[in-house]
Amino acid sequence: MQDIKILDATGLKCPLPVLKLRKALDALSQGEQIILRADDPVAPLDVEHFCKTAGHELLHVNQKEDFVEFIVLKN
């Protein structure tokens, strides 16, 4: 079992969290997961839209105290 990569995009504003996510997903193999952490207020909408349009699966969204954590499956 591989470790799940954690991508910290806290402090970054739109569109940087999604751009970093896209670049990180390009380096993964199909079926691998990544965790994105972001605190930009529009990140939930941006990440959901990106996953739908790029064909990846947004598995889970978890609101933490200071950021939102997204678990994304590369398809």
N, CA, C and O atoms as a DFTB+ gen file, in Angstrom:
300 C
 N C O
     1  1       0.838      -1.181       0.000
     2  2       0.000       0.000       0.000
     3  2       0.886       1.249       0.000
     4  3       1.814       1.366       0.801
     5  1       0.587       2.169      -0.902
     6  2       1.362       3.394      -0.995
     7  2       0.824       4.438      -0.030
     8  3      -0.362       4.455       0.301
     9  1       1.718       5.302       0.409
    10  2       1.286       6.429       1.219
    11  2       0.516       7.403       0.340
    12  3       0.818       7.560      -0.843
    13  1      -0.472       8.049       0.924
    14  2      -1.224       9.063       0.200
    15  2      -0.472      10.382       0.322
    16  3      -0.148      10.822       1.425
    17  1      -0.203      10.999      -0.802
    18  2       0.505      12.281      -0.815
    19  2      -0.408      13.372      -0.266
    20  3      -1.600      13.406      -0.570
    21  1       0.159      14.261       0.541
    22  2      -0.572      15.407       1.068
    23  2      -0.022      16.661       0.408
    24  3       1.178      16.930       0.462
    25  1      -0.904      17.417      -0.209
    26  2      -0.542      18.651      -0.890
    27  2      -1.093      19.820      -0.085
    28  3      -2.308      19.987       0.020
    29  1      -0.214      20.617       0.474
    30  2      -0.624      21.749       1.305
    31  2      -0.702      23.010       0.456
    32  3       0.319      23.543       0.019
    33  1      -1.926      23.481       0.227
    34  2      -2.139      24.706      -0.543
    35  2      -2.729      25.802       0.338
    36  3      -3.324      26.756      -0.164
    37  1      -2.562      25.664       1.651
    38  2      -3.065      26.707       2.538
    39  2      -2.280      27.994       2.292
    40  3      -1.074      27.973       2.048
    41  1      -2.991      29.097       2.361
    42  2      -2.380      30.393       2.104
    43  2      -2.413      30.805       0.646
    44  3      -2.117      31.955       0.323
    45  1      -2.770      29.885      -0.241
    46  2      -2.839      30.192      -1.669
    47  2      -4.269      30.541      -2.060
    48  3      -5.224      29.971      -1.532
    49  1      -4.404      31.470      -2.978
    50  2      -5.720      31.902      -3.446
    51  2      -5.989      31.349      -4.839
    52  3      -5.070      30.990      -5.575
    53  1      -7.257      31.292      -5.176
    54  2      -7.729      30.835      -6.475
    55  2      -6.941      31.535      -7.587
    56  3      -6.744      32.748      -7.525
    57  1      -6.500      30.812      -8.575
    58  2      -6.703      29.400      -8.887
    59  2      -5.547      28.500      -8.455
    60  3      -5.491      27.340      -8.864
    61  1      -4.633      29.003      -7.647
    62  2      -3.414      28.245      -7.333
    63  2      -3.647      26.881      -6.685
    64  3      -2.955      25.934      -7.059
    65  1      -4.578      26.714      -5.735
    66  2      -4.765      25.362      -5.177
    67  2      -5.123      24.321      -6.245
    68  3      -4.605      23.204      -6.224
    69  1      -6.006      24.689      -7.171
    70  2      -6.401      23.741      -8.215
    71  2      -5.257      23.514      -9.199
    72  3      -5.068      22.392      -9.670
    73  1      -4.504      24.539      -9.512
    74  2      -3.361      24.357     -10.415
    75  2      -2.324      23.423      -9.805
    76  3      -1.769      22.572     -10.500
    77  1      -2.059      23.577      -8.512
    78  2      -1.123      22.676      -7.831
    79  2      -1.682      21.252      -7.787
    80  3      -0.936      20.286      -7.945
    81  1      -2.996      21.125      -7.572
    82  2      -3.628      19.806      -7.559
    83  2      -3.498      19.143      -8.923
    84  3      -3.149      17.965      -9.011
    85  1      -3.773      19.885      -9.977
    86  2      -3.676      19.321     -11.327
    87  2      -2.256      18.828     -11.605
    88  3      -2.070      17.731     -12.132
    89  1      -1.269      19.625     -11.257
    90  2       0.128      19.228     -11.482
    91  2       0.481      17.982     -10.671
    92  3       1.152      17.081     -11.175
    93  1       0.031      17.931      -9.424
    94  2       0.310      16.765      -8.574
    95  2      -0.382      15.515      -9.113
    96  3       0.194      14.428      -9.085
    97  1      -1.610      15.662      -9.603
    98  2      -2.331      14.513     -10.159
    99  2      -1.647      13.990     -11.418
   100  3      -1.649      12.785     -11.667
   101  1      -1.068      14.876     -12.203
   102  2      -0.348      14.449     -13.410
   103  2       0.795      13.498     -13.075
   104  3       1.149      12.643     -13.886
   105  1       1.369      13.642     -11.891
   106  2       2.502      12.803     -11.481
   107  2       2.061      11.481     -10.860
   108  3       2.893      10.607     -10.615
   109  1       0.756      11.325     -10.602
   110  2       0.248      10.098      -9.986
   111  2      -0.207       9.105     -11.037
   112  3      -0.468       9.473     -12.183
   113  1      -0.300       7.852     -10.644
   114  2      -0.855       6.812     -11.503
   115  2      -2.357       6.729     -11.285
   116  3      -2.872       7.115     -10.235
   117  1      -3.050       6.219     -12.295
   118  2      -4.495       6.046     -12.169
   119  2      -4.795       5.167     -10.952
   120  3      -4.144       4.145     -10.735
   121  1      -5.789       5.581     -10.164
   122  2      -6.180       4.831      -8.982
   123  2      -5.516       5.305      -7.703
   124  3      -5.906       4.890      -6.612
   125  1      -4.513       6.173      -7.823
   126  2      -3.872       6.725      -6.628
   127  2      -4.689       7.899      -6.095
   128  3      -5.448       8.534      -6.827
   129  1      -4.514       8.168      -4.808
   130  2      -5.231       9.252      -4.152
   131  2      -4.260      10.329      -3.694
   132  3      -3.072      10.084      -3.483
   133  1      -4.808      11.527      -3.547
   134  2      -4.043      12.648      -3.010
   135  2      -4.950      13.429      -2.073
   136  3      -6.161      13.508      -2.281
   137  1      -4.356      13.999      -1.051
   138  2      -5.082      14.861      -0.123
   139  2      -4.627      16.292      -0.376
   140  3      -3.435      16.595      -0.330
   141  1      -5.585      17.162      -0.642
   142  2      -5.314      18.587      -0.813
   143  2      -5.855      19.324       0.398
   144  3      -6.998      19.117       0.804
   145  1      -5.031      20.179       0.968
   146  2      -5.469      21.047       2.063
   147  2      -5.440      22.481       1.555
   148  3      -4.420      22.953       1.053
   149  1      -6.577      23.171       1.690
   150  2      -6.678      24.548       1.211
   151  2      -7.566      25.352       2.148
   152  3      -8.500      24.825       2.753
   153  1      -7.253      26.640       2.254
   154  2      -8.068      27.510       3.096
   155  2      -8.718      28.655       2.318
   156  3      -9.329      29.540       2.919
   157  1      -8.596      28.647       1.010
   158  2      -9.265      29.649       0.184
   159  2     -10.774      29.385       0.241
   160  3     -11.201      28.249       0.035
   161  1     -11.588      30.407       0.515
   162  2     -13.036      30.198       0.641
   163  2     -13.702      29.608      -0.598
   164  3     -14.736      28.951      -0.477
   165  1     -13.140      29.823      -1.780
   166  2     -13.753      29.273      -2.989
   167  2     -13.171      27.916      -3.386
   168  3     -13.594      27.334      -4.385
   169  1     -12.223      27.416      -2.632
   170  2     -11.599      26.125      -2.964
   171  2     -12.608      24.984      -3.082
   172  3     -12.486      24.185      -4.010
   173  1     -13.601      24.863      -2.190
   174  2     -14.551      23.752      -2.357
   175  2     -15.245      23.752      -3.720
   176  3     -15.397      22.697      -4.336
   177  1     -15.661      24.911      -4.188
   178  2     -16.297      24.985      -5.510
   179  2     -15.294      24.694      -6.615
   180  3     -15.594      23.958      -7.555
   181  1     -14.105      25.270      -6.503
   182  2     -13.079      25.079      -7.530
   183  2     -12.640      23.622      -7.641
   184  3     -12.520      23.091      -8.745
   185  1     -12.403      22.981      -6.511
   186  2     -11.934      21.591      -6.523
   187  2     -13.025      20.671      -7.065
   188  3     -12.742      19.778      -7.864
   189  1     -14.258      20.883      -6.639
   190  2     -15.363      20.055      -7.140
   191  2     -15.508      20.216      -8.651
   192  3     -15.649      19.225      -9.367
   193  1     -15.476      21.442      -9.136
   194  2     -15.599      21.691     -10.575
   195  2     -14.431      21.074     -11.342
   196  3     -14.632      20.447     -12.382
   197  1     -13.221      21.248     -10.833
   198  2     -12.050      20.669     -11.488
   199  2     -12.175      19.154     -11.594
   200  3     -11.931      18.585     -12.658
   201  1     -12.551      18.500     -10.504
   202  2     -12.656      17.038     -10.516
   203  2     -13.695      16.570     -11.529
   204  3     -13.464      15.604     -12.257
   205  1     -14.834      17.249     -11.578
   206  2     -15.882      16.868     -12.533
   207  2     -15.411      17.043     -13.970
   208  3     -15.614      16.156     -14.799
   209  1     -14.790      18.167     -14.271
   210  2     -14.392      18.430     -15.653
   211  2     -13.164      17.628     -16.075
   212  3     -13.013      17.310     -17.255
   213  1     -12.288      17.300     -15.134
   214  2     -11.063      16.558     -15.469
   215  2     -11.248      15.046     -15.368
   216  3     -10.369      14.284     -15.769
   217  1     -12.395      14.609     -14.830
   218  2     -12.664      13.177     -14.753
   219  2     -12.109      12.485     -13.528
   220  3     -12.037      11.257     -13.493
   221  1     -11.715      13.245     -12.525
   222  2     -11.232      12.657     -11.276
   223  2     -12.387      12.577     -10.283
   224  3     -13.411      13.238     -10.455
   225  1     -12.216      11.769      -9.254
   226  2     -13.289      11.570      -8.286
   227  2     -12.942      12.250      -6.966
   228  3     -11.907      11.972      -6.359
   229  1     -13.821      13.143      -6.537
   230  2     -13.678      13.788      -5.236
   231  2     -14.311      12.846      -4.221
   232  3     -15.535      12.761      -4.117
   233  1     -13.466      12.138      -3.472
   234  2     -13.947      11.096      -2.569
   235  2     -14.509      11.643      -1.273
   236  3     -15.494      11.126      -0.745
   237  1     -13.875      12.699      -0.756
   238  2     -14.279      13.185       0.568
   239  2     -13.849      14.634       0.738
   240  3     -12.779      15.041       0.283
   241  1     -14.700      15.400       1.398
   242  2     -14.383      16.776       1.775
   243  2     -14.566      16.863       3.278
   244  3     -15.632      16.543       3.804
   245  1     -13.523      17.296       3.963
   246  2     -13.555      17.350       5.421
   247  2     -13.185      18.757       5.879
   248  3     -12.062      19.214       5.667
   249  1     -14.139      19.435       6.508
   250  2     -13.884      20.783       7.024
   251  2     -13.133      20.683       8.342
   252  3     -13.658      20.163       9.326
   253  1     -11.921      21.177       8.357
   254  2     -11.114      21.248       9.576
   255  2     -11.266      22.650      10.160
   256  3     -11.984      23.484       9.608
   257  1     -10.591      22.904      11.271
   258  2     -10.720      24.214      11.912
   259  2     -10.187      25.346      11.031
   260  3     -10.823      26.393      10.910
   261  1      -9.020      25.136      10.418
   262  2      -8.370      26.212       9.669
   263  2      -8.295      25.989       8.163
   264  3      -7.807      26.856       7.439
   265  1      -8.763      24.856       7.685
   266  2      -8.677      24.558       6.256
   267  2      -9.689      23.473       5.904
   268  3     -10.323      22.879       6.776
   269  1      -9.821      23.235       4.614
   270  2     -10.655      22.144       4.112
   271  2      -9.723      21.101       3.515
   272  3      -8.756      21.435       2.829
   273  1     -10.022      19.843       3.781
   274  2      -9.215      18.736       3.274
   275  2     -10.035      17.997       2.220
   276  3     -11.174      17.602       2.469
   277  1      -9.444      17.817       1.046
   278  2     -10.095      17.138      -0.073
   279  2      -9.315      15.865      -0.370
   280  3      -8.090      15.900      -0.484
   281  1     -10.010      14.749      -0.495
   282  2      -9.365      13.507      -0.915
   283  2      -9.821      13.237      -2.343
   284  3     -11.014      13.091      -2.612
   285  1      -8.857      13.172      -3.250
   286  2      -9.146      13.052      -4.672
   287  2      -8.522      11.766      -5.207
   288  3      -7.369      11.450      -4.913
   289  1      -9.300      11.033      -5.995
   290  2      -8.854       9.812      -6.663
   291  2      -8.573      10.135      -8.123
   292  3      -9.430      10.675      -8.823
   293  1      -7.371       9.803      -8.578
   294  2      -7.044      10.033      -9.984
   295  2      -7.687       8.950     -10.835
   296  3      -7.508       7.758     -10.583
   297  1      -8.431       9.372     -11.834
   298  2      -9.051       8.444     -12.794
   299  2      -8.377       8.566     -14.138
   300  3      -8.751       7.870     -15.082
